[in-house]
Coordinates of C-alpha atoms and ligand atoms in Angstrom, one line a residue:
M1 CA 0.0 0.0 0.0
T2 CA 1.8 3.1 -1.2
N3 CA 1.1 6.7 -0.1
G4 CA -0.4 7.2 -3.5
D5 CA -2.8 4.3 -3.0
I6 CA -3.9 5.7 0.4
A7 CA -4.2 9.3 -1.0
R8 CA -6.4 8.0 -3.9
I9 CA -8.6 6.1 -1.5
F10 CA -9.1 9.2 0.7
E11 CA -9.8 11.3 -2.4
R12 CA -12.4 8.9 -3.6
I13 CA -14.1 8.9 -0.2
A14 CA -14.2 12.7 -0.3
L15 CA -15.8 12.6 -3.7
I16 CA -18.4 10.0 -2.8
L17 CA -19.3 11.8 0.4
E18 CA -19.7 15.0 -1.6
L19 CA -21.9 13.2 -4.2
R20 CA -24.1 11.8 -1.6
G21 CA -24.5 15.3 -0.1
D22 CA -25.5 14.1 3.4
E23 CA -22.1 14.6 5.0
N24 CA -20.7 17.4 7.0
P25 CA -18.6 19.5 4.6
F26 CA -15.8 19.7 7.1
R27 CA -15.5 16.0 7.1
I28 CA -15.2 16.0 3.3
R29 CA -12.5 18.7 3.4
A30 CA -10.7 16.6 6.0
Y31 CA -10.4 13.7 3.6
E32 CA -9.3 16.0 0.7
R33 CA -6.7 17.7 2.9
A34 CA -5.4 14.4 4.2
A35 CA -5.1 13.0 0.7
Q36 CA -3.1 16.1 -0.4
N37 CA -0.8 16.0 2.6
I38 CA -0.2 12.3 2.2
E39 CA 0.7 12.8 -1.5
N40 CA 3.4 15.3 -0.5
L41 CA 4.8 13.3 2.4
S42 CA 8.4 12.2 2.0
M43 CA 8.1 9.2 4.3
H44 CA 6.1 6.0 3.6
L45 CA 3.0 5.9 5.8
S46 CA 3.6 2.2 6.4
D47 CA 7.1 3.0 7.8
V48 CA 5.7 5.8 10.0
Y49 CA 3.1 3.4 11.4
R50 CA 5.6 0.5 11.9
D51 CA 8.0 2.8 13.8
G52 CA 5.6 4.9 15.8
G53 CA 2.1 3.6 15.5
I54 CA -1.1 5.7 15.7
K55 CA 0.8 8.3 17.8
E56 CA 3.3 9.1 15.0
L57 CA 0.6 9.1 12.3
K58 CA -1.3 11.7 14.3
K59 CA 1.7 14.1 14.0
I60 CA 1.2 14.3 10.2
P61 CA -0.7 17.6 9.4
G62 CA -4.4 16.9 8.8
I63 CA -4.4 13.4 10.3
G64 CA -6.5 13.1 13.4
V65 CA -7.4 10.0 15.4
D66 CA -10.1 8.9 13.0
L67 CA -7.9 9.1 9.9
A68 CA -4.9 7.6 11.7
L69 CA -7.1 4.6 12.5
K70 CA -8.1 4.3 8.9
I71 CA -4.4 4.4 7.8
E72 CA -3.7 1.8 10.4
E73 CA -6.4 -0.5 8.9
L74 CA -5.0 0.1 5.4
V75 CA -1.4 -0.6 6.1
T76 CA -2.0 -3.6 8.4
T77 CA -4.8 -5.3 6.6
G78 CA -4.6 -3.8 3.1
K79 CA -8.4 -3.1 3.3
L80 CA -10.7 -0.4 4.5
A81 CA -14.2 -1.4 5.5
Y82 CA -15.4 2.2 5.5
M83 CA -14.6 2.6 1.9
K84 CA -16.9 -0.2 0.8
E85 CA -19.6 1.2 3.1
V86 CA -19.6 4.6 1.4
E87 CA -19.3 3.1 -2.1
N88 CA -22.4 1.0 -1.6
K89 CA -24.5 4.1 -1.3
V90 CA -24.0 5.4 -4.8
P91 CA -24.4 3.8 -8.2
I92 CA -21.1 2.4 -9.4
G93 CA -21.4 4.0 -12.9
L94 CA -21.8 7.4 -11.3
L95 CA -18.3 7.3 -9.9
K96 CA -16.8 6.9 -13.4
L97 CA -18.4 10.2 -14.3
L98 CA -16.2 11.9 -11.8
E99 CA -13.2 11.1 -14.0
I100 CA -14.5 13.4 -16.7
E101 CA -13.0 16.8 -16.9
S102 CA -15.4 19.7 -16.5
L103 CA -17.8 17.5 -14.5
G104 CA -17.1 17.9 -10.8
P105 CA -19.0 16.3 -7.9
K106 CA -21.5 19.2 -7.7
K107 CA -22.7 18.9 -11.3
T108 CA -22.6 15.1 -11.2
K109 CA -24.8 15.2 -8.0
F110 CA -27.2 17.5 -9.7
L111 CA -27.6 15.3 -12.8
W112 CA -28.0 12.2 -10.6
Q113 CA -30.6 13.7 -8.3
K114 CA -32.7 15.7 -10.8
Y115 CA -32.2 13.6 -14.0
K116 CA -31.5 10.2 -12.6
V117 CA -28.2 10.0 -14.5
K118 CA -26.5 6.8 -13.3
D119 CA -23.7 6.1 -15.8
M120 CA -21.9 7.3 -18.9
D121 CA -24.7 6.3 -21.3
D122 CA -27.4 8.2 -19.3
L123 CA -25.1 11.2 -19.3
V124 CA -24.5 11.3 -23.1
A125 CA -28.3 10.8 -23.7
L126 CA -29.1 13.6 -21.4
M127 CA -26.6 16.0 -23.0
H128 CA -28.0 15.3 -26.5
S129 CA -31.7 15.6 -25.3
G130 CA -31.6 19.4 -25.0
K131 CA -33.4 19.1 -21.6
L132 CA -30.6 20.8 -19.8
L133 CA -30.7 24.0 -21.7
K134 CA -33.4 25.3 -19.5
E135 CA -31.3 24.8 -16.4
K136 CA -29.3 27.6 -14.9
G137 CA -25.6 27.3 -15.6
W138 CA -26.1 24.8 -18.5
G139 CA -25.5 26.3 -22.0
E140 CA -24.6 24.9 -25.4
K141 CA -21.0 25.5 -24.4
S142 CA -20.9 23.6 -21.1
I143 CA -22.8 20.7 -22.8
A144 CA -20.2 20.6 -25.6
N145 CA -17.5 20.6 -22.9
V146 CA -18.9 17.6 -21.1
L147 CA -19.3 15.7 -24.4
A148 CA -15.7 16.5 -25.3
G149 CA -14.7 15.3 -21.9
V150 CA -16.5 12.0 -22.4
E151 CA -14.8 11.5 -25.7
R152 CA -11.4 12.2 -24.3
H153 CA -12.0 9.8 -21.4
G154 CA -12.9 7.0 -23.8
R155 CA -10.0 7.7 -26.1
S156 CA -7.2 7.8 -23.5
S157 CA -5.2 4.8 -24.7
G158 CA -4.9 3.3 -21.3
R159 CA -1.3 2.3 -21.8
V160 CA 0.7 3.1 -18.7
L161 CA 4.5 3.7 -18.4
L162 CA 6.5 0.7 -17.1
P163 CA 7.7 2.2 -13.8
V164 CA 4.1 3.2 -12.8
A165 CA 2.6 -0.2 -13.8
L166 CA 5.4 -2.2 -12.1
E167 CA 5.0 -0.3 -8.8
T168 CA 1.2 -0.9 -8.9
A169 CA 1.7 -4.6 -9.8
E170 CA 4.2 -5.1 -7.0
E171 CA 1.8 -3.7 -4.5
L172 CA -0.9 -6.2 -5.6
V173 CA 1.7 -9.0 -5.4
S174 CA 2.7 -8.0 -2.0
A175 CA -1.0 -7.9 -0.9
L176 CA -1.5 -11.4 -2.3
Q177 CA 1.6 -12.6 -0.4
K178 CA 0.3 -11.2 2.8
S179 CA -3.0 -13.0 2.3
K180 CA -1.1 -16.3 2.7
L181 CA -3.6 -17.8 0.3
C182 CA -1.2 -18.3 -2.6
D183 CA 1.7 -20.6 -3.1
R184 CA 3.3 -19.0 -6.2
I185 CA 2.7 -15.5 -7.5
E186 CA 4.1 -14.3 -10.8
I187 CA 3.7 -11.2 -12.9
A188 CA 3.1 -12.1 -16.5
G189 CA 2.3 -10.3 -19.8
S190 CA 4.0 -7.2 -21.1
L191 CA 5.0 -6.2 -17.6
R192 CA 7.1 -9.4 -17.2
R193 CA 8.6 -8.6 -20.6
R194 CA 9.4 -5.1 -19.3
R195 CA 7.8 -3.3 -22.2
E196 CA 8.1 0.5 -22.0
T197 CA 4.3 0.8 -21.7
V198 CA 1.8 -1.7 -20.4
G199 CA -1.8 -2.2 -21.4
D200 CA -2.9 -4.1 -18.4
I201 CA -1.3 -6.0 -15.5
D202 CA -1.4 -9.9 -15.6
I203 CA -0.9 -11.8 -12.5
L204 CA -0.8 -15.6 -12.2
V205 CA -1.0 -17.5 -8.9
T206 CA -1.3 -21.1 -7.6
S207 CA -3.6 -21.7 -4.7
K208 CA -5.5 -24.4 -2.9
K209 CA -8.4 -21.9 -2.4
P210 CA -9.1 -20.2 -5.7
E211 CA -12.4 -18.8 -4.6
K212 CA -10.9 -17.3 -1.5
V213 CA -8.0 -15.7 -3.5
L214 CA -10.5 -14.1 -5.9
D215 CA -12.6 -12.8 -3.0
F216 CA -9.6 -11.3 -1.5
F217 CA -8.3 -9.8 -4.7
T218 CA -11.6 -8.3 -5.9
T219 CA -12.1 -6.5 -2.6
L220 CA -8.7 -4.9 -2.3
P221 CA -9.1 -1.2 -1.7
Q222 CA -6.9 -0.3 -4.8
I223 CA -9.7 -1.7 -6.9
E224 CA -12.3 0.6 -8.4
N225 CA -14.6 -2.1 -9.8
V226 CA -14.7 -5.7 -10.9
I227 CA -15.1 -6.1 -14.7
A228 CA -15.6 -9.9 -14.7
R229 CA -15.2 -12.8 -12.3
G230 CA -15.2 -16.5 -13.0
P231 CA -14.2 -19.5 -10.8
T232 CA -10.5 -19.0 -11.4
K233 CA -10.1 -15.6 -13.0
A234 CA -11.0 -12.0 -12.3
S235 CA -10.5 -8.7 -14.2
V236 CA -10.6 -5.4 -12.4
H237 CA -10.2 -1.7 -12.9
L238 CA -7.8 -0.2 -10.4
L239 CA -8.2 3.3 -8.9
S240 CA -4.9 4.3 -10.5
G241 CA -6.5 3.8 -13.9
L242 CA -4.9 0.5 -14.8
Q243 CA -6.7 -2.8 -15.4
A244 CA -5.5 -6.1 -13.9
D245 CA -6.2 -9.7 -14.7
L246 CA -5.7 -12.4 -12.0
R247 CA -5.7 -16.1 -12.8
V248 CA -5.5 -18.9 -10.3
L249 CA -3.8 -22.1 -11.7
E250 CA -3.0 -25.6 -10.9
P251 CA 0.7 -26.0 -9.9
D252 CA 1.1 -28.9 -12.4
V253 CA 0.4 -26.6 -15.4
F254 CA 1.9 -23.4 -14.1
G255 CA 4.9 -23.3 -16.4
A256 CA 2.7 -23.7 -19.5
A257 CA 0.4 -20.9 -18.4
L258 CA 3.2 -18.7 -17.4
H259 CA 4.8 -19.1 -20.8
Y260 CA 1.5 -18.5 -22.6
F261 CA 0.4 -15.4 -20.6
T262 CA 3.9 -13.9 -20.7
G263 CA 3.6 -13.6 -24.5
S264 CA 4.2 -11.8 -26.6
K265 CA 1.5 -13.1 -28.8
D266 CA 3.9 -13.1 -31.8
H267 CA 6.4 -15.1 -29.8
N268 CA 3.7 -17.6 -28.8
V269 CA 2.6 -18.0 -32.4
Q270 CA 6.2 -18.9 -33.5
I271 CA 6.7 -21.3 -30.6
R272 CA 3.4 -23.0 -31.5
K273 CA 4.5 -23.3 -35.1
I274 CA 7.8 -25.1 -34.1
G275 CA 5.7 -27.3 -31.9
I276 CA 3.5 -28.4 -34.8
S277 CA 6.6 -29.2 -36.8
K278 CA 7.7 -31.4 -34.0
G279 CA 4.3 -33.1 -33.6
V280 CA 3.1 -31.4 -30.4
T281 CA 0.4 -28.9 -29.6
I282 CA 1.2 -26.1 -27.2
S283 CA -1.4 -24.1 -25.3
E284 CA -1.9 -22.4 -21.9
Y285 CA -2.7 -25.9 -20.6
G286 CA 0.5 -27.6 -21.6
V287 CA 2.4 -29.3 -24.4
F288 CA 0.5 -32.3 -25.8
K289 CA 1.4 -35.0 -28.2
G290 CA -0.3 -34.9 -31.6
T291 CA -2.5 -32.2 -33.3
A292 CA -5.1 -29.9 -31.7
K293 CA -7.9 -32.2 -33.0
A294 CA -6.4 -35.5 -31.8
K295 CA -4.8 -34.2 -28.7
G296 CA -2.7 -36.8 -27.0
K297 CA -0.8 -37.2 -23.8
L298 CA 0.5 -34.2 -21.8
V299 CA 4.2 -34.1 -22.2
A300 CA 5.2 -30.9 -20.5
A301 CA 3.6 -28.1 -18.4
K302 CA 5.2 -27.8 -15.0
T303 CA 7.9 -25.2 -15.8
E304 CA 8.7 -22.8 -18.6
E305 CA 12.0 -24.7 -19.1
D306 CA 10.0 -27.8 -19.8
V307 CA 7.9 -26.1 -22.5
F308 CA 11.0 -24.7 -24.2
R309 CA 12.7 -28.1 -24.0
T310 CA 9.9 -29.9 -25.9
V311 CA 10.5 -27.6 -28.9
G312 CA 14.3 -28.0 -28.7
L313 CA 15.0 -24.5 -27.4
A314 CA 17.0 -23.1 -24.5
Y315 CA 15.2 -21.0 -21.9
I316 CA 14.5 -17.6 -23.4
P317 CA 14.4 -14.7 -20.9
P318 CA 11.0 -12.9 -20.9
E319 CA 12.5 -9.6 -22.1
L320 CA 13.4 -11.2 -25.4
R321 CA 10.1 -12.8 -26.2
E322 CA 9.0 -10.4 -28.9
D323 CA 9.7 -12.5 -32.0
R324 CA 12.7 -10.4 -32.8
G325 CA 15.1 -13.3 -33.5
E326 CA 15.1 -14.8 -30.0
I327 CA 13.9 -18.2 -31.3
L328 CA 16.6 -18.6 -33.9
A329 CA 19.1 -17.5 -31.3
A330 CA 17.8 -20.0 -28.8
A331 CA 17.9 -22.8 -31.4
S332 CA 21.5 -22.1 -32.3
G333 CA 22.9 -21.5 -28.8
K334 CA 23.3 -17.8 -29.5
L335 CA 21.1 -16.2 -26.8
P336 CA 22.7 -13.2 -25.2
N337 CA 23.9 -13.3 -21.6
L338 CA 21.8 -10.2 -20.6
I339 CA 23.4 -7.4 -18.6
E340 CA 22.5 -7.0 -14.9
E341 CA 22.5 -4.0 -12.6
K342 CA 25.5 -5.3 -10.7
D343 CA 27.6 -5.2 -13.9
L344 CA 27.7 -1.4 -13.9
K345 CA 31.0 -0.2 -12.5
G346 CA 30.8 3.5 -13.3
D347 CA 28.5 6.3 -14.3
L348 CA 29.4 9.0 -16.8
H349 CA 26.4 11.4 -16.6
M350 CA 25.4 13.2 -13.5
H351 CA 24.9 16.7 -12.1
S352 CA 26.0 18.6 -9.0
T353 CA 25.2 22.0 -7.5
F354 CA 27.6 23.4 -10.1
S355 CA 24.5 23.3 -12.4
D356 CA 21.1 22.0 -11.5
G357 CA 21.9 19.1 -9.2
S358 CA 21.0 19.2 -5.5
A359 CA 24.2 17.8 -4.1
S360 CA 27.8 18.9 -4.1
I361 CA 30.4 17.1 -6.2
E362 CA 31.8 15.4 -3.1
A363 CA 28.4 14.2 -2.0
M364 CA 27.7 12.8 -5.4
A365 CA 31.0 11.0 -5.4
E366 CA 30.4 9.6 -1.9
A367 CA 27.0 8.3 -2.9
A368 CA 28.4 6.8 -6.1
K369 CA 31.1 5.1 -4.1
E370 CA 28.4 3.8 -1.7
R371 CA 26.6 2.3 -4.7
G372 CA 29.8 0.4 -5.6
H373 CA 31.0 2.5 -8.5
E374 CA 34.7 2.6 -9.3
Y375 CA 34.5 5.8 -11.3
I376 CA 32.1 8.7 -12.2
A377 CA 32.0 11.7 -14.4
I378 CA 30.5 14.9 -13.1
T379 CA 28.8 16.3 -16.2
D380 CA 27.2 19.6 -15.2
H381 CA 25.1 21.4 -17.8
A382 CA 26.6 23.8 -20.3
S383 CA 23.5 25.5 -21.7
S384 CA 22.2 28.7 -23.0
M385 CA 18.8 27.9 -21.8
G386 CA 18.4 30.6 -19.1
M387 CA 20.5 28.7 -16.8
V388 CA 22.4 31.0 -14.5
K389 CA 24.5 28.2 -13.2
G390 CA 26.5 25.6 -15.1
L391 CA 29.7 25.5 -17.1
K392 CA 30.8 28.5 -19.1
T393 CA 33.9 29.7 -20.8
T394 CA 34.5 31.9 -17.8
N395 CA 34.3 29.4 -15.0
I396 CA 35.9 26.3 -16.5
K397 CA 39.0 26.8 -14.2
E398 CA 36.8 27.0 -11.2
F399 CA 35.0 23.8 -12.1
L400 CA 38.2 21.9 -12.7
K401 CA 39.5 23.1 -9.3
S402 CA 36.3 21.8 -7.6
I403 CA 36.8 18.5 -9.2
E404 CA 40.4 18.4 -8.0
R405 CA 39.2 19.2 -4.5
A406 CA 36.7 16.5 -4.6
R407 CA 39.3 14.0 -5.7
K408 CA 41.3 14.8 -2.6
K409 CA 38.3 14.7 -0.3
V410 CA 36.8 11.5 -1.6
P411 CA 39.4 8.9 -2.2
G412 CA 38.6 5.4 -3.4
I413 CA 36.6 6.5 -6.5
Q414 CA 37.9 8.1 -9.7
I415 CA 36.2 11.4 -10.4
L416 CA 36.3 12.6 -14.0
A417 CA 35.6 16.2 -15.0
G418 CA 32.9 16.4 -17.6
T419 CA 30.0 18.4 -19.0
E420 CA 26.7 17.8 -20.6
V421 CA 26.8 20.3 -23.4
D422 CA 23.8 21.5 -25.3
I423 CA 23.5 20.8 -29.0
G424 CA 22.4 23.9 -31.0
P425 CA 19.8 23.6 -33.9
D426 CA 22.6 23.1 -36.5
G427 CA 24.7 20.7 -34.4
T428 CA 27.1 23.3 -33.0
L429 CA 27.8 22.9 -29.3
Y430 CA 27.4 25.5 -26.6
L431 CA 31.1 25.3 -25.6
D432 CA 34.1 25.7 -27.9
D433 CA 36.5 23.0 -28.6
D434 CA 39.3 24.6 -26.6
I435 CA 37.1 24.4 -23.5
L436 CA 35.8 20.9 -24.3
S437 CA 39.4 19.7 -24.7
Q438 CA 40.1 20.4 -21.0
L439 CA 37.5 17.9 -19.9
D440 CA 37.7 14.1 -19.5
I441 CA 34.1 13.3 -20.6
V442 CA 31.9 15.4 -22.9
V443 CA 28.2 14.3 -23.1
A444 CA 26.4 16.2 -25.9
S445 CA 22.6 16.3 -25.6
V446 CA 19.6 17.7 -27.3
H447 CA 17.5 19.8 -24.9
Q448 CA 15.8 22.2 -27.3
Y449 CA 14.6 22.5 -30.9
F450 CA 12.7 19.3 -31.1
K451 CA 10.5 20.0 -34.1
Q452 CA 13.0 19.8 -36.9
S453 CA 12.6 17.8 -40.1
R454 CA 14.1 14.4 -40.2
E455 CA 16.9 15.5 -42.5
E456 CA 17.8 18.5 -40.5
A457 CA 17.8 16.6 -37.2
T458 CA 19.9 13.7 -38.6
K459 CA 22.4 16.2 -40.1
R460 CA 22.5 17.9 -36.7
L461 CA 23.4 14.7 -34.8
V462 CA 25.9 13.6 -37.5
K463 CA 27.7 16.8 -37.0
V464 CA 27.9 16.3 -33.2
L465 CA 29.2 12.7 -33.7
K466 CA 31.9 14.0 -36.0
N467 CA 33.1 16.5 -33.3
P468 CA 36.2 14.6 -31.9
Y469 CA 35.7 16.2 -28.5
V470 CA 32.4 14.6 -27.9
T471 CA 32.7 11.3 -25.9
I472 CA 29.0 10.4 -25.6
L473 CA 25.8 11.3 -27.4
G474 CA 23.5 11.8 -24.4
H475 CA 19.8 10.6 -24.4
P476 CA 19.9 10.5 -28.2
T477 CA 16.3 11.5 -29.0
G478 CA 15.5 13.7 -26.0
R479 CA 12.1 12.2 -25.5
L480 CA 10.3 12.4 -22.2
L481 CA 8.1 9.4 -21.8
G482 CA 4.4 10.2 -21.9
K483 CA 5.2 14.0 -22.2
R484 CA 7.3 14.8 -25.2
D485 CA 8.3 13.0 -28.4
G486 CA 12.0 13.1 -29.1
I487 CA 13.5 14.5 -32.3
D488 CA 12.7 12.6 -35.4
V489 CA 16.1 11.2 -36.7
D490 CA 17.3 8.5 -39.0
M491 CA 18.7 6.4 -36.2
E492 CA 20.4 4.0 -38.7
V493 CA 22.5 6.9 -40.0
V494 CA 23.2 8.1 -36.5
L495 CA 24.4 4.7 -35.3
Q496 CA 26.5 4.0 -38.5
T497 CA 28.1 7.4 -37.9
A498 CA 28.8 6.6 -34.2
L499 CA 30.4 3.4 -35.3
Q500 CA 32.8 5.3 -37.7
T501 CA 33.7 8.1 -35.2
G502 CA 33.9 5.8 -32.2
T503 CA 31.5 8.0 -30.2
W504 CA 29.7 6.2 -27.4
I505 CA 25.9 6.2 -27.4
E506 CA 24.0 6.7 -24.1
L507 CA 21.1 4.7 -22.7
N508 CA 19.8 7.3 -20.2
A509 CA 18.4 5.2 -17.4
S510 CA 16.2 8.0 -15.9
P511 CA 12.7 6.4 -15.8
D512 CA 11.1 9.3 -17.7
R513 CA 13.6 9.0 -20.6
L514 CA 14.8 5.4 -21.2
D515 CA 16.5 6.8 -24.3
L516 CA 17.9 5.0 -26.4
S517 CA 15.0 2.6 -26.7
D518 CA 15.1 -1.2 -26.9
V519 CA 14.9 -1.6 -30.7
Y520 CA 17.6 0.9 -31.4
L521 CA 19.8 -0.6 -28.7
K522 CA 19.6 -3.9 -30.4
R523 CA 20.6 -2.4 -33.7
A524 CA 23.5 -0.5 -32.0
K525 CA 24.7 -3.8 -30.6
E526 CA 24.5 -5.6 -33.9
L527 CA 26.6 -2.8 -35.5
G528 CA 29.1 -2.9 -32.6
V529 CA 28.5 0.6 -31.4
S530 CA 29.6 1.2 -27.7
I531 CA 26.8 1.8 -25.2
V532 CA 27.0 3.7 -22.0
I533 CA 24.2 3.3 -19.3
D534 CA 24.0 6.4 -17.2
S535 CA 21.7 7.5 -14.4
D536 CA 21.7 11.3 -15.3
S537 CA 21.4 11.6 -11.5
H538 CA 20.6 15.0 -10.1
S539 CA 20.8 14.0 -6.4
I540 CA 22.5 11.4 -4.1
R541 CA 19.4 9.3 -4.5
G542 CA 19.5 9.3 -8.3
F543 CA 21.7 6.3 -8.9
N544 CA 18.9 4.3 -10.1
Y545 CA 19.5 1.9 -13.0
R546 CA 16.5 -0.5 -12.6
F547 CA 14.5 0.6 -15.6
G548 CA 17.5 1.4 -17.7
I549 CA 18.7 -2.2 -17.2
M550 CA 15.3 -3.5 -18.1
T551 CA 15.4 -1.5 -21.3
A552 CA 19.0 -2.7 -22.0
R553 CA 18.0 -6.3 -21.6
R554 CA 15.1 -5.8 -24.0
G555 CA 17.7 -4.5 -26.4
W556 CA 19.7 -7.7 -26.1
I557 CA 22.6 -5.8 -24.4
E558 CA 25.3 -7.8 -22.6
K559 CA 27.9 -6.4 -20.3
E560 CA 30.5 -6.7 -23.1
D561 CA 28.5 -4.0 -25.1
V562 CA 28.6 -1.5 -22.3
I563 CA 31.6 0.8 -21.7
N564 CA 30.8 1.6 -18.1
A565 CA 30.6 -2.1 -17.2
L566 CA 34.3 -2.2 -17.6
P567 CA 36.4 -2.0 -14.4
W568 CA 38.3 1.2 -14.0
K569 CA 41.7 0.1 -15.4
K570 CA 40.1 -1.2 -18.6
F571 CA 37.8 1.7 -18.8
E572 CA 40.8 4.1 -18.5
K573 CA 42.4 2.4 -21.5
E574 CA 39.2 2.7 -23.6
L575 CA 38.9 6.4 -22.7
A576 CA 42.6 6.9 -23.7
K577 CA 41.9 5.2 -27.0
R578 CA 38.9 7.5 -27.6
K579 CA 41.0 10.5 -26.7
K580 CA 43.8 9.5 -29.2
A581 CA 41.2 9.9 -31.9
T582 CA 41.0 13.6 -31.1
P583 CA 43.4 16.0 -32.8
Ligands
DGT601 P1 -0.5 -5.4 -23.0 O1 -1.3 -5.9 -21.8 O2 -1.3 -4.8 -24.1 O3 0.6 -4.5 -22.6 O4 0.3 -6.7 -23.6 P2 0.3 -8.2 -23.1 O5 1.3 -8.9 -23.9 O6 0.4 -8.3 -21.6 O7 -1.1 -8.7 -23.6 P3 -2.4 -9.3 -22.8 O8 -2.5 -8.7 -21.5 O9 -3.6 -9.0 -23.8 O10 -2.2 -10.8 -22.8 C1 -1.2 -11.4 -22.0 C2 -0.5 -12.5 -22.8 O11 -1.4 -13.6 -23.1 C3 0.0 -12.1 -24.2 O12 1.3 -11.5 -24.1 C4 0.0 -13.4 -24.9 C5 -1.1 -14.2 -24.3 N1 -2.3 -14.0 -25.2 C6 -3.4 -13.3 -25.0 N2 -4.2 -13.4 -26.1 C7 -3.6 -14.2 -27.0 C8 -4.0 -14.8 -28.2 O13 -5.0 -14.5 -28.8 N3 -3.1 -15.6 -28.8 C9 -1.9 -15.9 -28.2 N4 -1.1 -16.8 -28.8 N5 -1.5 -15.5 -27.1 C10 -2.4 -14.6 -26.4
CA602 CA1 -1.1 -7.3 -20.1
CA603 CA1 -4.3 -9.1 -19.8
ZN604 ZN1 20.3 15.9 -20.1

């Protein structure tokens, strides 16, 4: 149960109470205020409760005895009886209407009480009926606004970014674990394959009490409503906007089901084809001798390894199961040995208080050392974009001195002097070559001018790669997941050029970037382009590679492909080689 979960539950209670209209307004405000405060809290409520109980919870602004007791119930049992109680007093469909922009609880309540609107269909019918025009505050314009809101609501693609979906799924898994009703619990689907975006969460469990598991799952407070429920399966909408499917399976066929529901669909189709050529039928229930029509004896189902073995393949890691050549690789013993987080020995992109970071160079070095890194580069911004701080022609000496000082103060880790320099619209850099030549590492990144034509943008990056002072092309497209598309470039040309010039290409592991993406990483690897996996950390807590490593693995990356997986001595040699290429 995250703070976000609890905040959403309180928010929902406030909305329902307001809809019902029979509640003291102060009580409604109290739930709203608590939700807001919880959202902004830096500590986890479950930790606060564990360490100090109700007494500590009450010290949080806006949390009195009553709310503290509700938080206690949520963090200890994962449930909240009061929430079900209030939900039961309004039509379920009505709550969905609250998600529509321009339709707050007041208007919704009015439409419910006066016009008996109970769900989205009622709402749309009423808007088109013209009946509302005689009501005060309802004109053509507000009606059009509501209809547009309904449209937007239906159109939202529903795909959610991997980090968000994974956190939500892990919360559900941990609730199921606590229930003690399940023996095995596995995340399947696109989430297990670590896709960048996820359509819905798929969870598979084994249990001796399927009915009990489904009762437990479908009444978790994170759940908005149950879409469908059968004897061994349930689909639900979560308050966070995601959908989740839970399936309860027999342990004997778990492997076959896990393989099937992990997908991808394309991968499954290929595996099934190979099965047919070998005289077996493969489904979620197992591998059977013979054809689908004359299905024979069950030959494998218990583990995924068993399933792969029956078709003559080595175990394929879930991240590769996209029908992108993994089956051929598995058949010929050429599967990659995918990189792991522990393989990273250094980090070549991070920021300190010299530009927009929140920690000093020393503090960043200490934190990196703590993480186990052997070397780092401090790469503070050099940018024209209204940044008062950062590297400039006039303060390079000062920066180099600060690095020198940090080297003395924090022994046991190599600290390189670097910069992340802005790329102008035509590929010229914000700092001149004579400044860049004084630094160990130069990361060149796109931070502005995103709307160029493909030709222009490609020319721009090619020019950057041909600059011998540039060590690394940082977050190559500049995309921000879910917020901004990156530049449109011919990535094949960019990668071919990087290969020629020996420039390293970054996989920026920041969860809102994951740039370069999996498909291009795979291509970079095929060409032999060197990859760097960086955190782009702006604080001492920023050394987070989890999602970057997931992306790298989807891109077939092995530690041999990654420059900063080299131990310091070898890395030093690589860097020297790179420097020799500069005039
Ligand atoms: P998503 O949820 O859109 O991000 O993607 P997935 O891959 O999680 O897809 P989902 O949730 O619809 O189904 C989970 C897995 O179940 C999918 O990866 C493969 C398997 N599956 C579902 N429907 C079919 C199907 O019609 N044929 C085959 N071969 N496999 C299927
Ligand atoms: Ca899914
Ligand atoms: Ca699904
Ligand atoms: Zn950057």
